[in-house]
Amino acid sequence: MGRFFFFAVALCSTSAQAQCRLCPTEPSKDAVLPTIPLRIDVEAALDLGRAAQVRSGGGGTITLDPATGERRVTGLADLGGFSLKGTVRLRGAPFAPVSISMPSRISLTAPDGSTADVIDIRTNLGSAARLDGLGQLSFAFGGRLVVTGGQAGDFRGRVTVVADYR
């Protein structure tokens, strides 16, 4: 029997994105940033579900697509369970353009000290993120967990989401 895995990522720190067609796409040099504070709310933590190593010393990956929520497991036995793309909602000034950054890697740790990484963190955002007419923007993120031989446990980690007005 293989080793059991459970993977989840907690966030620290979906409304549709509507763009103002009358607003300039790039702020002017004299543009003043909005005075309404930009707020980041976690709607759902990234959860990659459960999997098991099928052979001793084996490894594999679990990938979660941020746009579709599709979960792909390779090289591991898929034990199913609940998987969920991470979702974040920004709230601030209506129609304000924003920049959002996330790390390319999330370090995970199990209670026994084992570690694993989620890499290739991706969002479903386009190139020009902008809050909608209600001052909101929701986006999802996913990534790829790479498991190497001997890693097992209930892995957890944190990711920092940084958002600012442009």
PDB file of C-alpha atoms in Angstrom:
ATOM      1  CA  MET A   1       0.000   0.000   0.000  1.00  0.00           C
ATOM      2  CA  GLY A   2       1.286   3.460  -0.781  1.00  0.00           C
ATOM      3  CA  ARG A   3       1.758   6.439   1.476  1.00  0.00           C
ATOM      4  CA  PHE A   4      -1.184   8.752   2.077  1.00  0.00           C
ATOM      5  CA  PHE A   5      -1.100  12.476   1.232  1.00  0.00           C
ATOM      6  CA  PHE A   6      -3.388  15.380   1.905  1.00  0.00           C
ATOM      7  CA  PHE A   7      -2.476  18.787   0.523  1.00  0.00           C
ATOM      8  CA  ALA A   8      -3.935  22.185   1.358  1.00  0.00           C
ATOM      9  CA  VAL A   9      -2.694  25.743   1.131  1.00  0.00           C
ATOM     10  CA  ALA A  10      -4.084  28.505   3.322  1.00  0.00           C
ATOM     11  CA  LEU A  11      -3.914  32.141   2.300  1.00  0.00           C
ATOM     12  CA  CYS A  12      -2.768  34.998   4.437  1.00  0.00           C
ATOM     13  CA  SER A  13      -2.769  38.549   4.444  1.00  0.00           C
ATOM     14  CA  THR A  14     -16.840  35.219  -8.075  1.00  0.00           C
ATOM     15  CA  SER A  15     -17.902  38.346  -9.299  1.00  0.00           C
ATOM     16  CA  ALA A  16     -17.273  38.962 -12.998  1.00  0.00           C
ATOM     17  CA  GLN A  17     -14.594  41.420 -13.938  1.00  0.00           C
ATOM     18  CA  ALA A  18     -16.127  44.408 -15.754  1.00  0.00           C
ATOM     19  CA  GLN A  19     -13.953  46.950 -17.480  1.00  0.00           C
ATOM     20  CA  CYS A  20     -14.847  50.567 -18.052  1.00  0.00           C
ATOM     21  CA  ARG A  21     -14.650  51.107 -21.790  1.00  0.00           C
ATOM     22  CA  LEU A  22     -14.514  54.893 -21.328  1.00  0.00           C
ATOM     23  CA  CYS A  23     -11.646  54.813 -18.836  1.00  0.00           C
ATOM     24  CA  PRO A  24      -8.035  55.038 -19.993  1.00  0.00           C
ATOM     25  CA  THR A  25      -6.211  51.708 -19.899  1.00  0.00           C
ATOM     26  CA  GLU A  26      -3.026  53.232 -18.508  1.00  0.00           C
ATOM     27  CA  PRO A  27      -3.013  55.889 -15.803  1.00  0.00           C
ATOM     28  CA  SER A  28      -1.621  59.246 -16.782  1.00  0.00           C
ATOM     29  CA  LYS A  29       1.520  60.563 -15.121  1.00  0.00           C
ATOM     30  CA  ASP A  30      -0.685  62.976 -13.171  1.00  0.00           C
ATOM     31  CA  ALA A  31      -3.088  60.221 -12.047  1.00  0.00           C
ATOM     32  CA  VAL A  32      -3.978  60.163  -8.366  1.00  0.00           C
ATOM     33  CA  LEU A  33      -4.344  56.782  -6.724  1.00  0.00           C
ATOM     34  CA  PRO A  34      -7.757  56.104  -5.141  1.00  0.00           C
ATOM     35  CA  THR A  35      -8.203  56.967  -1.468  1.00  0.00           C
ATOM     36  CA  ILE A  36     -10.406  53.918  -0.770  1.00  0.00           C
ATOM     37  CA  PRO A  37      -8.176  51.262   0.826  1.00  0.00           C
ATOM     38  CA  LEU A  38      -7.707  48.100  -1.217  1.00  0.00           C
ATOM     39  CA  ARG A  39      -8.907  45.071   0.746  1.00  0.00           C
ATOM     40  CA  ILE A  40      -7.972  41.423   0.095  1.00  0.00           C
ATOM     41  CA  ASP A  41     -10.446  38.721   1.176  1.00  0.00           C
ATOM     42  CA  VAL A  42      -9.847  34.987   0.924  1.00  0.00           C
ATOM     43  CA  GLU A  43     -12.905  33.210  -0.431  1.00  0.00           C
ATOM     44  CA  ALA A  44     -11.383  29.716  -0.683  1.00  0.00           C
ATOM     45  CA  ALA A  45      -8.002  28.185   0.124  1.00  0.00           C
ATOM     46  CA  LEU A  46      -6.176  26.096  -2.478  1.00  0.00           C
ATOM     47  CA  ASP A  47      -6.753  22.406  -1.735  1.00  0.00           C
ATOM     48  CA  LEU A  48      -5.060  19.788  -3.896  1.00  0.00           C
ATOM     49  CA  GLY A  49      -6.944  16.794  -2.469  1.00  0.00           C
ATOM     50  CA  ARG A  50      -5.462  13.407  -1.612  1.00  0.00           C
ATOM     51  CA  ALA A  51      -3.044  11.065  -3.344  1.00  0.00           C
ATOM     52  CA  ALA A  52      -0.717   8.195  -2.476  1.00  0.00           C
ATOM     53  CA  GLN A  53       2.633   7.001  -3.705  1.00  0.00           C
ATOM     54  CA  VAL A  54       2.169   3.774  -5.611  1.00  0.00           C
ATOM     55  CA  ARG A  55       5.718   2.519  -5.284  1.00  0.00           C
ATOM     56  CA  SER A  56       8.471   3.051  -2.737  1.00  0.00           C
ATOM     57  CA  GLY A  57      10.674   6.006  -3.600  1.00  0.00           C
ATOM     58  CA  GLY A  58       8.270   7.081  -6.315  1.00  0.00           C
ATOM     59  CA  GLY A  59       6.989  10.525  -6.935  1.00  0.00           C
ATOM     60  CA  GLY A  60       4.567  12.447  -9.039  1.00  0.00           C
ATOM     61  CA  THR A  61       2.560  15.613  -9.403  1.00  0.00           C
ATOM     62  CA  ILE A  62      -0.862  17.038  -8.665  1.00  0.00           C
ATOM     63  CA  THR A  63      -1.839  19.987 -10.855  1.00  0.00           C
ATOM     64  CA  LEU A  64      -4.870  22.209 -10.318  1.00  0.00           C
ATOM     65  CA  ASP A  65      -5.912  24.519 -13.165  1.00  0.00           C
ATOM     66  CA  PRO A  66      -7.020  27.972 -11.897  1.00  0.00           C
ATOM     67  CA  ALA A  67      -9.443  28.588 -14.752  1.00  0.00           C
ATOM     68  CA  THR A  68     -11.307  25.267 -14.804  1.00  0.00           C
ATOM     69  CA  GLY A  69     -10.523  23.756 -11.405  1.00  0.00           C
ATOM     70  CA  GLU A  70      -9.469  20.567 -13.215  1.00  0.00           C
ATOM     71  CA  ARG A  71      -7.179  18.354 -11.113  1.00  0.00           C
ATOM     72  CA  ARG A  72      -4.585  16.154 -12.843  1.00  0.00           C
ATOM     73  CA  VAL A  73      -2.628  13.520 -10.935  1.00  0.00           C
ATOM     74  CA  THR A  74       0.412  11.863 -12.530  1.00  0.00           C
ATOM     75  CA  GLY A  75       2.704   9.220 -11.032  1.00  0.00           C
ATOM     76  CA  LEU A  76       0.539   8.936  -7.892  1.00  0.00           C
ATOM     77  CA  ALA A  77      -2.640   7.043  -6.984  1.00  0.00           C
ATOM     78  CA  ASP A  78      -5.502   9.550  -7.010  1.00  0.00           C
ATOM     79  CA  LEU A  79      -7.439   9.036  -3.778  1.00  0.00           C
ATOM     80  CA  GLY A  80      -9.934  11.702  -4.762  1.00  0.00           C
ATOM     81  CA  GLY A  81     -11.151  13.800  -1.950  1.00  0.00           C
ATOM     82  CA  PHE A  82     -12.025  17.420  -2.159  1.00  0.00           C
ATOM     83  CA  SER A  83      -9.872  19.658  -4.364  1.00  0.00           C
ATOM     84  CA  LEU A  84     -10.467  23.357  -4.790  1.00  0.00           C
ATOM     85  CA  LYS A  85      -8.760  26.183  -6.640  1.00  0.00           C
ATOM     86  CA  GLY A  86      -7.853  29.094  -4.398  1.00  0.00           C
ATOM     87  CA  THR A  87      -9.989  32.210  -4.810  1.00  0.00           C
ATOM     88  CA  VAL A  88      -9.370  35.773  -3.695  1.00  0.00           C
ATOM     89  CA  ARG A  89     -11.589  38.871  -3.846  1.00  0.00           C
ATOM     90  CA  LEU A  90     -10.256  42.410  -3.956  1.00  0.00           C
ATOM     91  CA  ARG A  91     -12.425  45.342  -2.894  1.00  0.00           C
ATOM     92  CA  GLY A  92     -11.637  48.993  -3.457  1.00  0.00           C
ATOM     93  CA  ALA A  93     -12.385  51.923  -5.754  1.00  0.00           C
ATOM     94  CA  PRO A  94     -14.708  51.187  -8.704  1.00  0.00           C
ATOM     95  CA  PHE A  95     -12.945  50.707 -12.043  1.00  0.00           C
ATOM     96  CA  ALA A  96      -9.486  51.144 -10.485  1.00  0.00           C
ATOM     97  CA  PRO A  97      -6.668  49.258 -12.219  1.00  0.00           C
ATOM     98  CA  VAL A  98      -4.713  47.001  -9.858  1.00  0.00           C
ATOM     99  CA  SER A  99      -1.515  45.019  -9.888  1.00  0.00           C
ATOM    100  CA  ILE A 100      -1.501  41.633  -8.187  1.00  0.00           C
ATOM    101  CA  SER A 101       1.511  39.522  -7.384  1.00  0.00           C
ATOM    102  CA  MET A 102       1.881  36.054  -5.971  1.00  0.00           C
ATOM    103  CA  PRO A 103       4.976  33.961  -5.364  1.00  0.00           C
ATOM    104  CA  SER A 104       5.993  31.391  -7.952  1.00  0.00           C
ATOM    105  CA  ARG A 105       6.425  28.769  -5.204  1.00  0.00           C
ATOM    106  CA  ILE A 106       4.554  27.886  -1.997  1.00  0.00           C
ATOM    107  CA  SER A 107       6.431  25.878   0.640  1.00  0.00           C
ATOM    108  CA  LEU A 108       4.323  23.299   2.479  1.00  0.00           C
ATOM    109  CA  THR A 109       5.093  21.505   5.737  1.00  0.00           C
ATOM    110  CA  ALA A 110       3.559  18.408   7.346  1.00  0.00           C
ATOM    111  CA  PRO A 111       3.259  17.977  11.139  1.00  0.00           C
ATOM    112  CA  ASP A 112       6.194  15.531  11.081  1.00  0.00           C
ATOM    113  CA  GLY A 113       8.438  18.154   9.440  1.00  0.00           C
ATOM    114  CA  SER A 114       8.233  16.772   5.887  1.00  0.00           C
ATOM    115  CA  THR A 115       8.182  19.455   3.222  1.00  0.00           C
ATOM    116  CA  ALA A 116       6.843  19.832  -0.303  1.00  0.00           C
ATOM    117  CA  ASP A 117       6.432  22.710  -2.746  1.00  0.00           C
ATOM    118  CA  VAL A 118       3.634  23.909  -4.969  1.00  0.00           C
ATOM    119  CA  ILE A 119       5.244  25.456  -8.040  1.00  0.00           C
ATOM    120  CA  ASP A 120       4.010  27.116 -11.216  1.00  0.00           C
ATOM    121  CA  ILE A 121       1.458  29.217  -9.315  1.00  0.00           C
ATOM    122  CA  ARG A 122      -0.936  30.689 -11.884  1.00  0.00           C
ATOM    123  CA  THR A 123      -4.069  32.823 -11.781  1.00  0.00           C
ATOM    124  CA  ASN A 124      -6.990  33.211 -14.146  1.00  0.00           C
ATOM    125  CA  LEU A 125      -6.375  36.983 -14.395  1.00  0.00           C
ATOM    126  CA  GLY A 126      -5.774  38.735 -17.667  1.00  0.00           C
ATOM    127  CA  SER A 127      -2.899  41.142 -18.246  1.00  0.00           C
ATOM    128  CA  ALA A 128      -4.804  44.294 -17.187  1.00  0.00           C
ATOM    129  CA  ALA A 129      -6.607  43.612 -13.906  1.00  0.00           C
ATOM    130  CA  ARG A 130      -9.216  46.198 -12.980  1.00  0.00           C
ATOM    131  CA  LEU A 131     -11.899  46.355 -10.293  1.00  0.00           C
ATOM    132  CA  ASP A 132     -15.471  46.322 -11.593  1.00  0.00           C
ATOM    133  CA  GLY A 133     -18.164  48.990 -11.158  1.00  0.00           C
ATOM    134  CA  LEU A 134     -18.805  47.791  -7.598  1.00  0.00           C
ATOM    135  CA  GLY A 135     -15.094  48.039  -6.784  1.00  0.00           C
ATOM    136  CA  GLN A 136     -14.542  44.265  -6.754  1.00  0.00           C
ATOM    137  CA  LEU A 137     -12.404  41.729  -8.550  1.00  0.00           C
ATOM    138  CA  SER A 138     -12.356  37.996  -7.857  1.00  0.00           C
ATOM    139  CA  PHE A 139      -9.695  35.682  -9.208  1.00  0.00           C
ATOM    140  CA  ALA A 140      -8.646  32.070  -8.806  1.00  0.00           C
ATOM    141  CA  PHE A 141      -5.210  30.487  -8.567  1.00  0.00           C
ATOM    142  CA  GLY A 142      -3.777  27.012  -8.847  1.00  0.00           C
ATOM    143  CA  GLY A 143      -0.418  25.322  -9.209  1.00  0.00           C
ATOM    144  CA  ARG A 144       1.515  22.080  -9.413  1.00  0.00           C
ATOM    145  CA  LEU A 145       2.580  20.062  -6.380  1.00  0.00           C
ATOM    146  CA  VAL A 146       5.689  17.974  -7.005  1.00  0.00           C
ATOM    147  CA  VAL A 147       6.026  14.943  -4.737  1.00  0.00           C
ATOM    148  CA  THR A 148       9.336  13.087  -4.470  1.00  0.00           C
ATOM    149  CA  GLY A 149      10.006   9.737  -2.794  1.00  0.00           C
ATOM    150  CA  GLY A 150       9.411   9.559   0.935  1.00  0.00           C
ATOM    151  CA  GLN A 151       7.167  12.611   1.284  1.00  0.00           C
ATOM    152  CA  ALA A 152       3.921  11.946   3.109  1.00  0.00           C
ATOM    153  CA  GLY A 153       1.565  13.791   5.382  1.00  0.00           C
ATOM    154  CA  ASP A 154      -1.007  16.500   5.766  1.00  0.00           C
ATOM    155  CA  PHE A 155       0.884  19.335   4.075  1.00  0.00           C
ATOM    156  CA  ARG A 156      -0.082  22.944   4.782  1.00  0.00           C
ATOM    157  CA  GLY A 157       1.377  26.301   3.858  1.00  0.00           C
ATOM    158  CA  ARG A 158       0.711  29.989   3.364  1.00  0.00           C
ATOM    159  CA  VAL A 159       0.929  32.232   0.360  1.00  0.00           C
ATOM    160  CA  THR A 160       1.119  35.998   0.372  1.00  0.00           C
ATOM    161  CA  VAL A 161      -1.087  37.848  -2.094  1.00  0.00           C
ATOM    162  CA  VAL A 162      -0.004  41.432  -2.742  1.00  0.00           C
ATOM    163  CA  ALA A 163      -2.338  43.868  -4.503  1.00  0.00           C
ATOM    164  CA  ASP A 164      -1.885  47.578  -5.138  1.00  0.00           C
ATOM    165  CA  TYR A 165      -3.545  50.250  -7.197  1.00  0.00           C
ATOM    166  CA  ARG A 166      -1.674  51.014 -10.427  1.00  0.00           C
TER     167      ARG A 166
END
